[in-house]
Amino acid sequence: MGFAIAIDGPAGAGKSTIAKAAAARLGAVYVDTGAMYRTIALYLLRTGTDCEDTEALSRALSQIEIRLGYEDGLQQMYLNGENVTGLIRTEEVSRMASISSSKKEVRASLLKLQRDMAKSQDVLMDGRDIGTKILPDAQLKIFLTASADVRAKRRYLEQQEKGVECTLEEIKADIIERDYRDMHREESPLCQAEDAVLVDTSDLTLEESIETIVQLADSRRARRVITAETAGFCFGVRRAVETCYEEAQKGRKPIYTFGPIIHNEQVVSDLEKKGVRVIASEEELSEITEGTVIIRSHGVGRSIYQQIERQGLTLVDATCPFVKKIHKIVKEKSEQGWEILIIGSADHPEVQGICGWISGKVQVIATEEEARAFKTSEDAKICVVSQTTFDSKKFSKIVEIIKNLRYYYTDILNTICNATEERQAEARKLAQNCDAMIVIGGRHSSNTQKLYEICRSECEQTFYIQSLVDFDVSLLPSSGCVGITAGASTPNNLIEEVSHQCLK
Ligand code: DC
């Protein structure tokens, strides 16, 4: 979502005039949702559709195609291809729009169109339920109103200018009636969203009203923070950490993890306080005589399972199921005589664990140069797998090189897990659209390092932080958009704390 401003309020508060001018000053697209309801109303009037007849209404709605366009910055409404902008401001249409907009079928028919408009651009959208229903996550919500007397006077003067005969009393009665209908209807009644700013324009000039909105938007826009949805713990890591906490709660001490459960010192030390200790090496493991050993999500080779069993220890396997699948593949393939080529970092525990399931030949490569230099016997059957957290773009490039080496049999299995790909793709997209990026994760976390590389290639101001300690908010630009993503072992609370700091 871009920067979204939702303006709601009763009829005649000057919403459209104020919103249009404010949008132009803020460089946002102005979306007048009332015009959409008016366009539907025009169709209903033209076809003589009875709004109370649900079937007829639904049928009519299914025949309407509404489109918005912009000419010289002004919103144009298209009804089944016809530009009806000039036809939807009559009193007759106003009345029909007021009635038909209370129908749930009518509202539902516009929901997607309205939401989609805010997906990829900065918008200033006005209506009755924008802050409460259409864009509940809008960065700024305004409830724009004025007293019924002031609104009636403004409308009366407008009508006089147009030469329309009417009295002030009639207009006021009409305004009160429409307010009542908008506020008391069952579907999306007009009301001020809890987090909306109330702007009463009764005593403000037009210029002052516009200025109020521009200033509110500027202060909200000063620094925007967007956290990637895929930031943080992936499924495998969350499962492993939860397993540790569950084991600690069972209270059957001592409990160990073979290697730190995740690359995050805070989580490791919290677990330590709960009695979960880290075994750093195979030697340390060989000295343990009782208790439970938890295998972390990275997985380990077969020999570690055997050692734990030999020593009579309880084994709790929290290996990520995606890694476990690779173990199975390489075990079976190598037993069948295939040579295994792992695309990943040779010194990464996950890769070392995978190697521990291979009975035949194995090579590990991580770069295109290494791929070009790859050699084995001509008749070798090569099974290629990847570290689950490997960069998918790099993987494709390396695979292309391997394919071009033209070995007789190559079976290429992309075992990069979706969570990593999704996190990387989202980080790349976010970095392309942000003025600064923060990547949170341990220095030794390879997936965080990769996220950093990706973000840095798209956004020059990318910061790699491990915790709040090495985070200097003053380095961030004071305005614009700051994106946050985090490696698979970064806990949620840390991501939230960083996000809060950014907004201070
Ligand atoms: O803002 P307007 O007068 O152009 O709106 C026309 C009608 O549509 C009005 O009766 C209120 C209704 N409306 C609505 O119910 N929800 C919106 N988001 C916008 C307008």
Coordinates of C-alpha atoms and ligand atoms in Angstrom, one line a residue:
M1 CA 0.0 0.0 0.0
G2 CA 1.2 3.5 -0.8
F3 CA 0.6 6.4 1.6
A4 CA -3.2 6.5 2.1
I5 CA -5.3 9.3 3.5
A6 CA -8.9 8.5 4.3
I7 CA -11.3 11.4 4.6
D8 CA -14.8 10.7 5.8
G9 CA -17.5 13.0 6.7
P10 CA -21.1 14.1 6.1
A11 CA -22.4 15.7 2.9
G12 CA -21.6 19.3 2.3
A13 CA -18.6 19.5 4.6
G14 CA -16.5 20.5 1.6
K15 CA -14.8 17.2 1.5
S16 CA -14.4 17.0 -2.3
T17 CA -13.1 20.5 -2.8
I18 CA -10.8 20.3 0.1
A19 CA -9.6 16.8 -0.6
K20 CA -9.0 17.5 -4.3
A21 CA -6.8 20.5 -3.5
A22 CA -5.0 18.8 -0.7
A23 CA -4.3 15.7 -2.9
A24 CA -2.8 18.0 -5.6
R25 CA -0.5 19.6 -3.0
L26 CA 0.5 16.3 -1.6
G27 CA 1.1 14.6 -5.0
A28 CA -1.5 12.0 -4.2
V29 CA -4.2 10.7 -6.4
Y30 CA -7.6 12.0 -5.4
V31 CA -10.3 9.3 -5.3
D32 CA -13.9 10.6 -4.9
T33 CA -15.8 7.5 -3.9
G34 CA -19.1 9.4 -3.8
A35 CA -18.8 9.7 -7.6
M36 CA -18.7 5.9 -7.8
Y37 CA -22.0 5.7 -5.9
R38 CA -23.4 8.4 -8.0
T39 CA -22.5 6.5 -11.2
I40 CA -24.3 3.5 -10.0
A41 CA -27.3 5.7 -9.0
L42 CA -27.3 7.1 -12.6
Y43 CA -27.5 3.6 -14.0
L44 CA -30.3 2.6 -11.6
L45 CA -32.3 5.7 -12.6
R46 CA -31.7 5.1 -16.3
T47 CA -32.9 1.6 -16.1
G48 CA -35.7 2.3 -13.6
T49 CA -34.3 -0.3 -11.2
D50 CA -36.1 -0.6 -7.9
C51 CA -33.4 -0.6 -5.1
E52 CA -35.7 -2.4 -2.8
D53 CA -35.9 -5.3 -5.2
T54 CA -32.7 -7.2 -4.3
E55 CA -32.8 -9.4 -7.3
A56 CA -33.3 -6.5 -9.7
L57 CA -30.6 -4.6 -8.0
S58 CA -28.1 -7.5 -8.2
R59 CA -29.0 -8.0 -11.8
A60 CA -28.4 -4.3 -12.5
L61 CA -25.1 -4.3 -10.7
S62 CA -23.9 -7.3 -12.7
Q63 CA -24.4 -5.2 -15.8
I64 CA -22.4 -2.2 -14.7
E65 CA -18.7 -1.7 -15.4
I66 CA -17.4 1.3 -13.5
R67 CA -14.0 2.7 -14.4
L68 CA -12.1 5.7 -13.1
G69 CA -9.9 7.9 -15.3
Y70 CA -8.1 11.2 -14.8
E71 CA -8.1 14.1 -17.2
D72 CA -5.9 17.1 -16.3
G73 CA -5.8 15.6 -12.8
L74 CA -9.6 15.5 -12.5
Q75 CA -11.4 12.3 -11.8
Q76 CA -13.6 11.0 -14.6
M77 CA -16.3 8.4 -14.1
Y78 CA -17.0 5.9 -16.9
L79 CA -20.2 3.9 -16.9
N80 CA -19.9 0.9 -19.3
G81 CA -17.4 2.9 -21.2
E82 CA -19.4 6.2 -21.3
N83 CA -17.9 9.2 -19.5
V84 CA -20.7 10.3 -17.2
T85 CA -18.7 12.7 -15.1
G86 CA -21.0 15.6 -16.1
L87 CA -24.2 13.8 -15.5
I88 CA -23.9 12.6 -11.8
R89 CA -24.2 15.9 -10.0
T90 CA -27.9 16.4 -10.3
E91 CA -30.2 16.5 -7.3
E92 CA -32.0 13.4 -8.7
V93 CA -28.8 11.4 -8.8
S94 CA -27.8 12.7 -5.3
R95 CA -31.1 11.4 -3.9
M96 CA -30.8 8.0 -5.6
A97 CA -27.1 7.7 -4.5
S98 CA -28.1 8.4 -0.9
I99 CA -30.7 5.6 -1.0
S100 CA -28.8 3.0 -3.1
S101 CA -25.5 3.5 -1.2
S102 CA -27.2 2.0 1.8
K103 CA -27.7 -1.3 0.0
K104 CA -25.1 -3.9 0.9
E105 CA -25.0 -5.2 -2.7
V106 CA -24.1 -1.8 -4.0
R107 CA -21.3 -1.3 -1.4
A108 CA -19.9 -4.7 -2.0
S109 CA -19.7 -4.0 -5.7
L110 CA -17.4 -1.1 -5.1
L111 CA -15.2 -2.4 -2.3
K112 CA -12.5 -4.1 -4.4
L113 CA -12.3 -1.2 -6.9
Q114 CA -11.8 1.2 -4.0
R115 CA -9.2 -0.9 -2.2
D116 CA -7.3 -1.7 -5.4
M117 CA -6.8 2.1 -6.0
A118 CA -4.8 2.4 -2.9
K119 CA -2.6 -0.6 -3.5
S120 CA 0.1 0.8 -5.6
Q121 CA -0.1 4.6 -5.3
D122 CA -0.5 7.4 -2.8
V123 CA -4.1 8.2 -2.5
L124 CA -6.4 10.6 -0.8
M125 CA -9.8 8.9 -0.8
D126 CA -12.9 10.5 0.5
G127 CA -16.3 9.0 1.3
R128 CA -18.2 7.8 4.3
D129 CA -16.5 4.5 5.3
I130 CA -13.0 4.9 4.0
G131 CA -11.3 5.0 7.4
T132 CA -13.6 2.5 9.0
K133 CA -14.0 -0.1 6.2
I134 CA -12.3 0.5 2.9
L135 CA -8.8 1.5 4.1
P136 CA -8.6 0.6 7.8
D137 CA -4.8 0.7 7.6
A138 CA -4.7 4.2 6.1
Q139 CA -1.7 6.2 7.5
L140 CA -3.9 9.2 8.1
K141 CA -7.6 9.3 8.8
I142 CA -9.6 12.5 8.9
F143 CA -13.2 13.0 9.9
L144 CA -14.1 16.2 8.1
T145 CA -17.3 17.9 9.2
A146 CA -19.0 21.3 9.8
S147 CA -22.2 22.2 11.6
A148 CA -25.4 21.6 9.7
D149 CA -26.1 25.4 9.6
V150 CA -22.7 26.1 8.0
R151 CA -23.1 23.3 5.5
A152 CA -26.6 24.4 4.6
K153 CA -25.4 28.0 4.1
R154 CA -22.5 26.8 1.8
R155 CA -24.8 24.6 -0.3
Y156 CA -27.4 27.4 -0.5
L157 CA -24.9 29.8 -1.9
E158 CA -23.7 27.2 -4.4
Q159 CA -27.2 26.6 -5.6
Q160 CA -27.9 30.4 -5.8
E161 CA -24.8 30.8 -8.0
K162 CA -26.1 28.0 -10.2
G163 CA -29.4 29.8 -10.4
V164 CA -31.3 26.9 -8.7
E165 CA -34.4 28.0 -6.8
C166 CA -34.5 26.8 -3.2
T167 CA -34.6 28.0 0.4
L168 CA -32.1 27.7 3.1
E169 CA -34.6 25.8 5.2
E170 CA -35.2 23.2 2.5
I171 CA -31.5 22.7 2.1
K172 CA -30.9 22.3 5.8
A173 CA -33.7 19.8 6.1
D174 CA -32.2 17.9 3.2
I175 CA -28.8 17.8 4.8
I176 CA -30.2 16.7 8.1
E177 CA -32.1 13.9 6.4
R178 CA -29.0 12.7 4.5
D179 CA -26.8 12.8 7.6
Y180 CA -29.4 10.7 9.3
R181 CA -29.5 8.2 6.5
D182 CA -25.7 8.0 6.2
M183 CA -25.3 7.6 9.9
H184 CA -28.1 5.1 10.7
R185 CA -27.9 2.7 7.8
E186 CA -27.0 -0.8 8.6
E187 CA -24.2 -1.1 6.0
S188 CA -21.1 0.9 6.7
P189 CA -22.8 3.8 8.5
L190 CA -20.9 7.1 8.6
C191 CA -19.0 7.4 11.8
Q192 CA -15.6 8.7 12.9
A193 CA -12.9 6.0 13.0
E194 CA -11.4 5.7 16.4
D195 CA -8.0 6.8 15.1
A196 CA -9.3 9.6 12.9
V197 CA -8.5 13.2 13.4
L198 CA -11.5 15.4 13.7
V199 CA -11.4 18.5 11.5
D200 CA -14.3 20.8 11.9
T201 CA -14.3 23.4 9.0
S202 CA -17.2 25.5 10.4
D203 CA -14.9 28.3 11.3
L204 CA -12.2 27.6 8.7
T205 CA -11.7 29.1 5.3
L206 CA -11.2 26.8 2.4
E207 CA -7.5 27.6 2.4
E208 CA -7.2 26.9 6.1
S209 CA -9.0 23.6 5.7
I210 CA -6.7 22.5 2.9
E211 CA -3.6 23.6 4.9
T212 CA -4.8 21.7 8.0
I213 CA -5.0 18.5 6.0
V214 CA -1.6 19.0 4.2
Q215 CA 0.1 19.7 7.5
L216 CA -1.4 16.6 9.1
A217 CA -0.3 14.5 6.1
D218 CA 3.2 16.0 6.1
S219 CA 3.7 15.2 9.7
R220 CA 2.5 11.6 9.3
R221 CA 4.5 11.2 6.2
A222 CA 7.7 12.5 7.8
R223 CA 8.9 9.0 8.2
R224 CA 6.8 6.0 7.2
V225 CA 7.8 2.6 8.3
I226 CA 6.8 -0.5 6.4
T227 CA 7.6 -3.9 7.9
A228 CA 7.8 -6.8 5.4
E229 CA 5.1 -9.4 6.1
T230 CA 7.6 -12.2 5.7
A231 CA 10.1 -10.6 8.1
G232 CA 11.4 -12.9 10.9
F233 CA 10.9 -16.5 12.0
C234 CA 10.1 -18.9 9.3
F235 CA 8.0 -22.0 10.0
G236 CA 11.0 -24.2 10.7
V237 CA 12.7 -21.8 13.1
R238 CA 9.5 -21.0 14.9
R239 CA 8.9 -24.7 15.4
A240 CA 12.4 -25.3 16.7
V241 CA 12.2 -22.4 19.2
E242 CA 8.8 -23.5 20.4
T243 CA 10.1 -27.1 20.8
C244 CA 12.8 -25.7 23.1
Y245 CA 10.4 -23.8 25.2
E246 CA 8.0 -26.8 25.4
E247 CA 10.9 -29.1 26.5
A248 CA 12.0 -26.5 29.1
Q249 CA 8.4 -26.4 30.5
K250 CA 8.3 -30.2 30.8
G251 CA 11.1 -29.8 33.3
R252 CA 13.0 -33.0 32.4
K253 CA 16.5 -31.5 32.8
P254 CA 19.2 -31.4 31.6
I255 CA 18.2 -30.1 28.2
Y256 CA 20.7 -29.3 25.5
T257 CA 20.5 -28.0 21.9
F258 CA 23.2 -29.2 19.5
G259 CA 24.5 -25.8 18.5
P260 CA 22.6 -22.6 19.3
I261 CA 18.9 -23.1 18.4
I262 CA 18.9 -19.9 16.3
H263 CA 21.4 -17.2 15.4
N264 CA 20.0 -14.9 18.1
E265 CA 21.8 -14.2 21.3
Q266 CA 18.7 -12.9 23.2
V267 CA 16.6 -16.0 22.5
V268 CA 19.6 -18.3 23.3
S269 CA 20.2 -16.6 26.6
D270 CA 16.6 -16.6 27.5
L271 CA 16.5 -20.3 26.9
E272 CA 19.6 -20.7 28.9
K273 CA 17.9 -19.1 31.9
K274 CA 15.2 -21.7 31.5
G275 CA 17.8 -24.5 31.7
V276 CA 18.4 -25.1 27.9
R277 CA 22.2 -25.2 27.4
V278 CA 24.1 -25.2 24.1
I279 CA 26.4 -28.0 23.1
A280 CA 29.1 -26.4 20.9
S281 CA 30.8 -29.5 19.4
E282 CA 30.8 -33.2 19.0
E283 CA 33.4 -33.5 21.7
E284 CA 31.2 -31.7 24.1
L285 CA 28.3 -34.0 23.1
S286 CA 30.5 -37.1 23.8
E287 CA 30.9 -36.0 27.4
I288 CA 27.2 -35.9 28.2
T289 CA 25.7 -38.8 30.0
E290 CA 22.1 -37.9 30.6
G291 CA 19.3 -35.7 29.5
T292 CA 17.6 -34.5 26.2
V293 CA 19.4 -33.2 23.1
I294 CA 17.3 -31.1 20.8
I295 CA 18.4 -31.0 17.2
R296 CA 17.9 -27.5 15.8
S297 CA 16.2 -26.6 12.5
H298 CA 19.4 -26.7 10.5
G299 CA 19.6 -30.5 11.0
V300 CA 22.7 -32.6 11.5
G301 CA 24.3 -35.6 9.9
R302 CA 23.4 -39.2 10.6
S303 CA 26.5 -39.7 12.9
I304 CA 25.1 -37.3 15.4
Y305 CA 21.8 -39.2 15.7
Q306 CA 23.8 -42.4 16.2
Q307 CA 26.0 -40.8 18.8
I308 CA 23.0 -39.5 20.8
E309 CA 21.5 -42.9 20.7
R310 CA 24.7 -44.7 21.7
Q311 CA 25.0 -42.4 24.7
G312 CA 21.5 -43.3 25.8
L313 CA 20.3 -39.7 25.6
T314 CA 16.7 -38.6 24.6
L315 CA 16.6 -37.1 21.2
V316 CA 14.1 -34.4 20.2
D317 CA 14.4 -33.7 16.5
A318 CA 13.4 -30.1 15.5
T319 CA 15.1 -30.3 12.1
C320 CA 13.1 -28.2 9.6
P321 CA 10.9 -30.5 7.5
F322 CA 12.3 -28.9 4.4
V323 CA 15.9 -29.8 5.4
K324 CA 14.8 -33.2 6.4
K325 CA 13.5 -33.7 2.9
I326 CA 17.0 -32.9 1.5
H327 CA 18.5 -35.4 3.9
K328 CA 16.2 -38.0 2.5
I329 CA 16.9 -37.1 -1.1
V330 CA 20.7 -37.1 -0.8
K331 CA 20.7 -40.3 1.3
E332 CA 18.7 -42.2 -1.3
K333 CA 20.4 -40.7 -4.3
S334 CA 23.9 -41.3 -3.0
E335 CA 23.0 -44.9 -2.1
Q336 CA 21.9 -45.3 -5.7
G337 CA 25.3 -44.1 -6.9
W338 CA 24.6 -40.5 -7.7
E339 CA 27.2 -37.9 -6.9
I340 CA 25.7 -35.0 -4.9
L341 CA 26.4 -31.3 -5.7
I342 CA 25.2 -29.0 -3.0
I343 CA 24.8 -25.3 -3.9
G344 CA 25.3 -23.5 -0.6
S345 CA 28.0 -22.4 1.8
A346 CA 30.3 -25.3 2.8
D347 CA 30.7 -24.0 6.3
H348 CA 27.0 -23.6 7.0
P349 CA 25.7 -26.1 9.6
E350 CA 22.7 -27.0 7.3
V351 CA 25.1 -27.9 4.5
Q352 CA 27.4 -29.8 6.9
G353 CA 24.3 -31.7 8.1
I354 CA 23.3 -32.6 4.6
C355 CA 26.8 -33.8 3.8
G356 CA 26.4 -36.1 6.8
W357 CA 23.7 -38.1 5.0
I358 CA 25.7 -38.7 1.8
S359 CA 27.4 -42.0 1.4
G360 CA 29.2 -41.3 -1.9
K361 CA 30.9 -38.4 -3.5
V362 CA 29.9 -34.8 -2.7
Q363 CA 30.9 -31.3 -3.7
V364 CA 29.7 -28.0 -2.4
I365 CA 29.8 -24.8 -4.5
A366 CA 28.5 -21.3 -3.7
T367 CA 29.6 -19.1 -6.6
E368 CA 29.5 -18.9 -10.4
E369 CA 33.3 -19.2 -10.6
E370 CA 33.1 -22.4 -8.5
A371 CA 30.4 -23.7 -10.9
R372 CA 32.6 -23.0 -13.9
A373 CA 35.4 -24.8 -12.2
F374 CA 33.3 -27.8 -11.3
K375 CA 34.7 -31.1 -12.5
T376 CA 33.9 -34.7 -12.1
S377 CA 34.1 -37.9 -14.1
E378 CA 32.2 -37.6 -17.5
D379 CA 29.8 -40.4 -16.8
A380 CA 28.9 -39.2 -13.3
K381 CA 25.3 -38.9 -12.4
I382 CA 25.0 -35.6 -10.6
C383 CA 22.2 -34.7 -8.3
V384 CA 22.1 -31.0 -7.5
V385 CA 20.4 -29.7 -4.4
S386 CA 20.5 -26.3 -2.7
Q387 CA 20.8 -25.1 0.8
T388 CA 17.3 -24.1 1.8
T389 CA 18.3 -20.4 2.4
F390 CA 20.3 -20.0 -0.8
D391 CA 19.6 -16.9 -3.0
S392 CA 17.2 -18.1 -5.7
K393 CA 18.6 -15.8 -8.4
K394 CA 22.2 -17.1 -7.7
F395 CA 20.9 -20.6 -7.7
S396 CA 19.4 -20.2 -11.2
K397 CA 22.7 -18.7 -12.6
I398 CA 24.8 -21.5 -11.1
V399 CA 22.4 -24.1 -12.4
E400 CA 22.6 -22.7 -15.9
I401 CA 26.4 -23.0 -15.7
I402 CA 26.2 -26.6 -14.5
K403 CA 23.8 -27.5 -17.2
N404 CA 26.1 -26.1 -19.8
L405 CA 28.9 -28.3 -18.6
R406 CA 26.9 -31.0 -20.3
Y407 CA 27.4 -33.9 -17.9
Y408 CA 25.4 -36.9 -19.0
Y409 CA 23.0 -37.1 -16.1
T410 CA 22.1 -34.2 -14.1
D411 CA 19.1 -34.1 -11.8
I412 CA 18.5 -30.6 -10.5
L413 CA 16.4 -30.2 -7.5
N414 CA 15.6 -26.7 -6.3
T415 CA 15.4 -27.2 -2.6
I416 CA 15.3 -23.6 -1.6
C417 CA 12.3 -23.3 0.7
N418 CA 9.5 -21.0 -0.2
A419 CA 9.8 -19.0 3.0
T420 CA 13.2 -17.8 1.9
E421 CA 12.2 -17.1 -1.6
E422 CA 9.2 -15.1 -0.5
R423 CA 11.2 -13.2 2.1
Q424 CA 13.8 -12.4 -0.4
A425 CA 11.3 -11.4 -3.1
E426 CA 9.4 -9.2 -0.7
A427 CA 12.6 -7.6 0.6
R428 CA 13.7 -6.8 -2.9
K429 CA 10.4 -5.2 -3.8
L430 CA 10.2 -3.2 -0.5
A431 CA 13.8 -2.0 -0.9
Q432 CA 13.0 -0.8 -4.5
N433 CA 10.3 1.4 -3.0
C434 CA 11.9 2.6 0.2
D435 CA 14.3 5.4 0.9
A436 CA 16.1 3.3 3.5
M437 CA 16.0 -0.3 4.6
I438 CA 16.8 -2.0 7.8
V439 CA 17.7 -5.6 7.8
I440 CA 17.6 -7.2 11.3
G441 CA 19.4 -10.4 12.1
G442 CA 22.5 -12.0 13.6
R443 CA 25.9 -11.4 12.0
H444 CA 26.3 -15.1 11.4
S445 CA 22.9 -15.7 10.0
S446 CA 23.5 -16.5 6.3
N447 CA 19.9 -15.8 5.3
T448 CA 20.1 -12.4 6.9
Q449 CA 23.3 -11.7 5.1
K450 CA 21.6 -12.5 1.8
L451 CA 18.7 -10.3 2.7
Y452 CA 21.1 -7.5 3.3
E453 CA 22.9 -8.1 0.0
I454 CA 19.5 -8.1 -1.9
C455 CA 18.3 -4.9 -0.1
R456 CA 21.6 -3.2 -0.5
S457 CA 21.6 -3.8 -4.3
E458 CA 18.2 -2.1 -4.5
C459 CA 18.5 0.6 -1.9
E460 CA 21.8 2.3 -1.1
Q461 CA 20.8 3.3 2.5
T462 CA 20.5 -0.3 3.8
F463 CA 21.4 -0.9 7.4
Y464 CA 22.3 -4.3 8.9
I465 CA 21.5 -4.4 12.6
Q466 CA 21.6 -7.2 15.1
S467 CA 19.7 -5.5 17.9
L468 CA 18.6 -2.1 19.2
V469 CA 22.1 -1.6 20.5
D470 CA 23.7 -1.1 17.1
F471 CA 20.7 0.8 15.7
D472 CA 21.2 4.5 15.3
V473 CA 17.9 6.1 14.3
S474 CA 19.6 9.4 13.5
L475 CA 21.2 7.7 10.4
L476 CA 17.8 7.2 8.8
P477 CA 16.4 9.9 6.5
S478 CA 14.0 12.1 8.4
S479 CA 11.3 11.7 5.8
G480 CA 10.2 9.1 3.3
C481 CA 9.7 5.5 3.7
V482 CA 11.8 3.1 5.8
G483 CA 11.4 -0.6 5.1
I484 CA 12.2 -3.3 7.6
T485 CA 12.9 -6.9 7.0
A486 CA 14.5 -9.6 9.1
G487 CA 16.2 -12.9 8.9
A488 CA 14.5 -16.2 9.7
S489 CA 15.9 -16.2 13.3
T490 CA 14.9 -12.7 14.3
P491 CA 12.2 -12.7 16.9
N492 CA 9.0 -10.6 16.4
N493 CA 9.4 -8.5 19.5
L494 CA 12.8 -7.2 18.2
I495 CA 11.2 -6.3 14.8
E496 CA 8.5 -4.4 16.6
E497 CA 10.9 -2.6 18.8
V498 CA 12.9 -1.4 15.8
S499 CA 9.8 -0.3 14.0
H500 CA 8.7 1.7 17.1
Q501 CA 12.2 3.3 17.3
C502 CA 11.9 4.4 13.7
L503 CA 8.7 6.3 14.4
K504 CA 10.1 8.2 17.4
Ligands
DC1 O1 -20.0 12.5 -1.3 P1 -21.2 12.4 -2.3 O2 -22.3 13.4 -1.9 O3 -20.7 12.6 -3.7 O4 -21.7 10.9 -2.1 C1 -22.9 10.5 -2.9 C2 -23.6 9.5 -2.0 O5 -22.9 8.3 -1.8 C3 -24.0 10.0 -0.6 O6 -25.4 9.8 -0.4 C4 -23.2 9.2 0.3 C5 -22.8 8.0 -0.5 N1 -21.5 7.5 -0.2 C6 -21.3 6.5 0.6 O7 -22.3 5.9 1.1 N2 -20.1 6.0 0.9 C7 -19.0 6.6 0.3 N3 -17.8 6.1 0.6 C8 -19.2 7.7 -0.5 C9 -20.4 8.2 -0.7

